[in-house]
XYZ file of C-alpha atoms in Angstrom:
434
model
C -15.377 94.271 128.319
C -12.423 92.000 127.683
C -8.773 93.036 127.887
C -8.424 92.425 124.142
C -10.863 95.257 123.333
C -9.341 97.580 125.919
C -5.915 96.840 124.472
C -7.162 97.538 120.992
C -8.628 100.820 122.166
C -5.313 101.789 123.725
C -3.575 101.137 120.416
C -6.149 102.980 118.341
C -6.719 106.021 120.518
C -3.251 107.566 120.032
C -3.589 107.158 116.282
C -6.843 109.154 116.298
C -5.063 112.019 118.060
C -1.990 111.983 115.870
C -3.665 112.060 112.435
C -2.155 114.996 110.563
C -3.140 116.869 107.452
C -2.931 114.630 104.385
C -3.159 115.247 100.639
C -6.622 116.089 99.392
C -8.596 113.490 97.456
C -9.429 114.334 93.860
C -12.408 116.715 93.754
C -14.137 114.577 91.149
C -14.247 111.618 93.528
C -15.514 113.739 96.401
C -18.322 115.153 94.226
C -19.328 111.644 93.108
C -19.360 110.313 96.688
C -21.477 113.236 97.894
C -23.960 112.512 95.121
C -24.166 108.862 96.193
C -24.154 109.688 99.922
C -27.730 108.584 100.764
C -27.562 105.372 98.732
C -24.198 104.403 100.226
C -25.521 104.900 103.755
C -28.480 102.598 103.005
C -26.194 99.926 101.521
C -23.864 100.143 104.517
C -26.757 99.880 106.966
C -28.255 96.906 105.098
C -24.952 95.043 105.339
C -24.628 95.875 109.048
C -28.149 94.647 109.820
C -27.913 91.407 107.833
C -24.285 90.358 108.320
C -23.370 91.402 111.863
C -24.271 89.036 114.685
C -25.843 91.247 117.320
C -25.738 90.292 120.982
C -29.334 89.984 122.234
C -28.566 88.393 125.617
C -29.492 91.485 127.634
C -31.539 93.601 125.244
C -32.483 94.356 121.670
C -29.834 95.499 119.148
C -29.869 99.087 117.846
C -32.793 99.864 115.537
C -32.228 100.111 111.806
C -32.730 103.884 111.642
C -30.050 104.328 114.325
C -27.664 102.210 112.264
C -28.459 104.280 109.149
C -27.737 107.517 111.052
C -24.422 106.071 112.269
C -23.471 105.099 108.719
C -24.372 108.580 107.464
C -22.267 110.128 110.232
C -19.366 107.881 109.238
C -19.652 108.985 105.616
C -19.858 112.637 106.674
C -16.693 112.184 108.725
C -14.884 110.560 105.811
C -15.967 113.189 103.275
C -15.218 116.134 105.552
C -11.716 114.957 106.394
C -11.049 114.032 102.772
C -12.339 117.352 101.430
C -10.421 119.471 103.911
C -7.402 117.202 104.451
C -7.699 117.305 108.249
C -8.314 114.987 111.195
C -11.870 114.432 112.430
C -13.221 116.850 115.028
C -14.542 115.697 118.393
C -18.094 116.609 117.352
C -17.836 114.462 114.200
C -16.472 111.557 116.234
C -19.207 112.000 118.837
C -21.931 111.623 116.186
C -20.304 108.449 114.914
C -19.942 107.038 118.424
C -23.672 107.267 119.233
C -24.155 103.663 118.149
C -21.639 102.580 120.774
C -23.681 104.390 123.440
C -26.846 102.618 122.294
C -25.052 99.285 122.481
C -23.815 100.063 125.987
C -27.426 100.498 127.104
C -28.685 97.243 125.622
C -25.854 94.715 125.565
C -22.713 93.615 127.321
C -20.326 93.585 124.371
C -18.875 96.253 122.109
C -17.683 93.654 119.577
C -20.854 93.830 117.425
C -20.413 97.590 117.083
C -16.785 97.274 116.006
C -17.780 94.491 113.605
C -20.549 96.738 112.275
C -18.138 99.554 111.464
C -15.699 97.151 109.835
C -18.550 95.785 107.716
C -19.770 99.281 106.862
C -16.233 100.350 105.879
C -15.914 97.330 103.580
C -19.191 98.189 101.837
C -18.177 101.865 101.605
C -14.844 100.869 100.085
C -16.605 98.758 97.452
C -18.953 101.660 96.696
C -16.028 104.086 96.373
C -14.256 101.823 93.904
C -17.489 101.389 91.933
C -18.103 105.154 91.881
C -14.593 105.844 90.664
C -14.312 103.059 88.106
C -13.243 104.493 84.785
C -12.570 107.945 86.200
C -9.630 109.759 84.625
C -8.056 110.488 88.023
C -8.332 106.897 89.286
C -4.623 106.185 89.327
C -3.079 103.505 91.594
C -1.559 106.273 93.700
C -4.930 107.961 94.133
C -6.590 104.655 95.069
C -3.936 104.082 97.745
C -4.613 107.578 99.054
C -8.343 106.781 99.316
C -7.565 103.516 101.105
C -5.432 105.375 103.642
C -8.315 107.740 104.329
C -10.775 104.882 104.755
C -8.575 102.946 107.178
C -7.568 106.053 109.133
C -11.237 106.976 109.531
C -12.048 103.414 110.624
C -9.306 103.511 113.261
C -10.614 106.819 114.583
C -14.156 105.485 114.705
C -13.129 102.255 116.463
C -11.164 104.148 119.115
C -13.918 106.687 119.744
C -16.707 104.087 119.800
C -14.812 101.943 122.295
C -14.031 104.926 124.506
C -17.603 106.224 124.561
C -18.957 102.689 124.962
C -16.861 102.123 128.088
C -17.954 105.437 129.577
C -21.633 104.943 128.712
C -21.585 101.341 129.940
C -20.180 102.366 133.311
C -22.766 105.129 133.701
C -25.578 102.819 132.584
C -24.575 100.096 135.028
C -24.407 102.609 137.870
C -27.855 103.980 136.988
C -29.221 100.453 136.605
C -27.829 99.385 139.965
C -29.308 102.433 141.665
C -32.660 101.933 139.929
C -32.757 98.266 140.911
C -31.948 99.168 144.517
C -34.781 101.747 144.518
C -37.175 99.141 143.109
C -36.091 96.591 145.719
C -36.481 99.038 148.605
C -39.901 100.122 147.326
C -41.028 96.507 147.516
C -39.653 95.663 150.961
C -40.856 98.936 152.509
C -44.256 98.986 150.737
C -43.921 102.684 149.915
C -45.307 102.577 146.363
C -48.725 103.928 145.352
C -49.726 101.272 142.836
C -48.452 98.000 141.418
C -48.717 99.506 137.920
C -46.254 102.244 138.900
C -43.858 99.601 140.193
C -44.193 97.552 137.004
C -43.212 100.647 134.997
C -40.087 101.095 137.135
C -39.189 97.450 136.560
C -39.642 97.687 132.775
C -37.343 100.733 132.699
C -34.471 98.524 133.932
C -35.452 95.465 131.877
C -36.773 93.573 134.932
C -39.980 91.572 135.164
C -41.978 91.477 138.387
C -44.043 88.489 139.505
C -47.762 89.280 139.574
C -48.510 86.572 142.136
C -46.008 87.725 144.741
C -42.697 86.955 146.406
C -41.212 85.206 149.390
C -38.392 87.155 151.056
C -35.153 85.572 152.245
C -32.470 87.238 154.382
C -29.038 85.571 154.185
C -25.705 86.063 155.906
C -22.362 84.342 155.474
C -21.228 82.819 158.772
C -17.523 82.358 159.467
C -16.960 80.308 162.610
C -19.386 81.781 165.128
C -19.774 85.255 163.619
C -21.237 86.872 160.519
C -18.803 87.764 157.741
C -18.359 91.544 157.435
C -18.473 91.454 153.615
C -20.620 88.351 153.402
C -23.579 90.022 151.693
C -21.603 90.963 148.612
C -19.871 87.573 148.509
C -23.227 85.773 148.713
C -24.626 88.003 145.956
C -21.834 86.908 143.607
C -22.491 83.243 144.408
C -26.274 83.650 144.062
C -25.931 85.283 140.636
C -24.089 82.186 139.411
C -27.032 79.936 140.338
C -30.140 79.255 138.298
C -32.985 81.422 139.572
C -36.577 81.955 138.569
C -37.532 84.712 136.175
C -38.309 87.799 138.233
C -35.981 86.945 141.133
C -34.472 90.061 142.740
C -31.165 90.069 144.647
C -29.658 92.917 146.643
C -26.893 93.217 149.222
C -28.891 95.494 151.548
C -25.744 96.052 153.615
C -22.179 94.681 153.380
C -23.022 91.611 155.494
C -26.567 90.816 154.280
C -28.006 89.456 151.042
C -31.761 89.836 150.577
C -33.569 87.713 147.990
C -37.106 88.179 146.681
C -38.122 84.823 145.217
C -41.244 84.710 142.980
C -43.843 82.134 144.006
C -47.375 81.368 142.848
C -48.863 79.803 145.981
C -47.958 78.814 149.585
C -47.108 75.285 148.395
C -44.495 76.763 146.073
C -42.310 77.972 148.971
C -40.242 74.775 148.900
C -38.558 76.067 145.726
C -36.847 78.859 147.672
C -35.640 76.345 150.259
C -34.025 74.445 147.396
C -32.337 77.680 146.244
C -30.910 78.307 149.738
C -29.674 74.703 149.868
C -27.859 75.202 146.535
C -26.399 78.451 147.851
C -25.097 76.571 150.877
C -23.501 73.873 148.685
C -21.725 76.491 146.566
C -20.484 78.362 149.649
C -19.077 75.158 151.150
C -17.275 74.313 147.903
C -15.785 77.787 147.495
C -14.904 78.300 151.160
C -12.915 75.060 151.415
C -11.288 74.742 154.827
C -12.581 78.102 156.042
C -15.755 76.368 157.201
C -18.114 79.113 156.047
C -21.821 78.423 155.803
C -25.079 80.214 155.070
C -27.654 81.284 157.626
C -31.006 82.337 156.166
C -34.354 83.575 157.428
C -37.413 82.762 155.307
C -40.580 84.871 155.372
C -44.079 83.653 154.628
C -45.991 83.998 151.374
C -48.411 86.922 151.103
C -50.014 87.397 147.649
C -49.317 90.436 145.499
C -46.555 93.002 145.507
C -47.924 94.692 148.624
C -47.290 91.428 150.482
C -43.516 91.585 149.900
C -42.860 93.994 152.784
C -44.614 91.692 155.252
C -42.650 88.680 154.014
C -39.399 90.640 154.323
C -40.171 91.617 157.945
C -40.962 87.983 158.713
C -37.689 86.873 157.123
C -35.776 89.233 159.415
C -37.678 87.963 162.458
C -37.085 84.342 161.438
C -33.379 85.009 160.960
C -32.888 86.611 164.378
C -35.046 84.052 166.187
C -33.495 81.079 164.399
C -29.978 82.378 165.037
C -30.608 82.184 168.782
C -32.592 78.939 168.797
C -30.755 76.799 166.239
C -27.413 78.481 165.450
C -26.144 75.490 163.472
C -29.127 75.362 161.085
C -28.950 76.852 157.583
C -32.517 78.054 157.085
C -35.066 79.270 159.601
C -38.679 79.605 158.449
C -40.953 82.208 160.009
C -43.858 79.766 160.199
C -41.708 77.457 162.330
C -41.009 80.047 165.041
C -44.462 81.666 165.298
C -45.185 80.234 168.796
C -41.916 81.642 170.158
C -42.522 85.008 168.485
C -46.070 85.256 169.816
C -44.999 84.554 173.389
C -41.967 86.863 173.320
C -44.216 89.772 172.346
C -45.311 89.719 176.002
C -42.053 89.183 177.933
C -43.758 89.024 181.351
C -45.998 86.153 180.282
C -43.073 84.422 178.571
C -40.970 84.651 181.737
C -43.838 83.217 183.797
C -44.203 80.331 181.335
C -40.465 79.558 181.469
C -40.382 79.707 185.269
C -43.455 77.505 185.565
C -42.289 74.924 183.005
C -38.660 74.588 184.125
C -39.424 75.035 187.847
C -36.467 74.295 190.142
C -34.178 73.986 187.108
C -34.222 77.799 186.890
C -32.552 78.097 190.303
C -28.840 79.033 189.752
C -27.964 77.163 192.966
C -28.907 73.780 191.461
C -25.768 71.675 191.137
C -24.603 71.059 187.524
C -27.553 73.133 186.292
C -26.074 74.018 182.870
C -25.144 70.392 182.185
C -28.672 69.323 183.056
C -30.183 71.960 180.751
C -27.849 70.862 177.960
C -28.835 67.226 178.460
C -32.557 68.070 178.513
C -32.277 69.997 175.253
C -30.349 67.198 173.526
C -32.820 64.559 174.723
C -35.849 66.561 173.558
C -34.216 67.259 170.173
C -33.033 63.704 169.469
C -35.807 61.698 171.131
C -33.614 58.889 172.490
C -30.936 58.345 175.105
C -28.538 56.841 172.570
C -28.690 59.777 170.126
C -28.565 62.336 172.933
C -25.435 60.663 174.329
C -23.817 60.710 170.854
C -24.632 64.394 170.436
C -23.180 65.281 173.844
C -20.213 62.927 173.530
C -21.195 61.133 176.757
C -21.767 57.553 177.842
C -25.458 56.598 177.790
C -25.373 55.804 181.527
C -24.319 59.397 182.204
C -27.289 60.644 180.201
C -29.642 58.232 182.042
C -28.371 59.506 185.377
C -28.961 63.117 184.368
C -32.451 62.332 183.050
C -33.357 60.829 186.410
C -32.151 64.000 188.090
C -34.238 66.072 185.630
C -37.379 64.055 186.391
C -36.798 64.731 190.064
C -36.396 68.485 189.540
C -39.186 68.905 186.976
C -41.615 66.520 188.653
C -42.995 64.759 185.592
C -42.589 62.135 182.891
C -40.262 63.540 180.214
C -41.653 61.148 177.604
C -45.192 62.512 177.585
C -45.758 64.448 174.285
C -47.422 67.380 176.038
C -44.578 67.613 178.562
C -41.920 67.446 175.844
C -43.632 70.199 173.843
C -43.970 72.451 176.898
C -40.350 71.945 177.936
C -39.017 72.517 174.418
C -40.955 75.770 174.141
C -39.706 76.874 177.553
C -36.077 76.168 176.580
C -36.536 78.163 173.371
C -38.088 81.126 175.161
C -35.261 81.108 177.700
C -32.813 81.777 174.815
C -34.942 84.604 173.401
C -35.691 86.511 176.617
């Protein structure tokens, strides 16, 4: 709803309340209009349907019979106020405003409704002039009186329609948001009886669900070394501006977390959600500027069908928490990539034994420069070369070579053997998770 419409409503509303008793229209004209009532309503509705450009971006426009009823209500309002020389009652205005409520439930703009009433008033005015042509009482003064009634009624209708539209739109959006949240939580908690029942819930809020299934993503906005307190809502706004697949569901499950259910057709299709997270990261960097904010996301696996969503969501949460500890600077952490660490940490005693066995004397706090040695070992395993490890640590390569020699002495093995590297990397990861 733009400020122009709200401003117009503010101007029109007082006029609808201040309309006072006016001279009666000639009885002959009123009788003729009542006789032509049904035909005029049809003509008005035909003009509204054919000439008004309805907004179909979020739903279908009002049905023709609803438009006819609104036109009939408008005519009833006009005739009643003209016959009795009084302002419209709230009940009469409420019947006219029903079309605005329908529009609020199916579209984002009230402009088509206001255009519809303007079009209907123009057709009604033409019909009134045609009905009164040649009538003995059709003086210029009487025609001006009729025009005043028509325009006063149109102002009242416009103000009431806009007011009820705003109220109905707010209520509809609140109900839609709550219904979407219920649908989302049903999926991630797997507490629905049948997929058909869930599809019905989705259709009720104009949402399509993927039949093949979803991959869940859990995202947080990271500011410095901590999660943003309102990051979930901020990420939701950014995500809604991006191009997503049909059937994608977004929900800020708490103020700091955005959850995304991304429709996929097969395990090989999971790369598409990684591309979405990468785009989200690019947009966050551009909008954050010098704040240095970035995205951290956990990605669940693909499990077919709607009953597989809950499992993917749990995996996304596990991937997020595990990845946050293992690779805090990375944007996305996939569950499939941390399965070995997760399996071992399910039995902490075995994991501790593995770490102690693999890192040996390096686990002794009394070892001189122990933390520096651990840092060097991790950089060397991650980068694969002395040169890149030195660049990462900001050290001279000879310093790194010296430390590697010390590590070989403490660990008792060749650090370049693939099996040794894999074992040491896993032990370093488990040490962060225990």
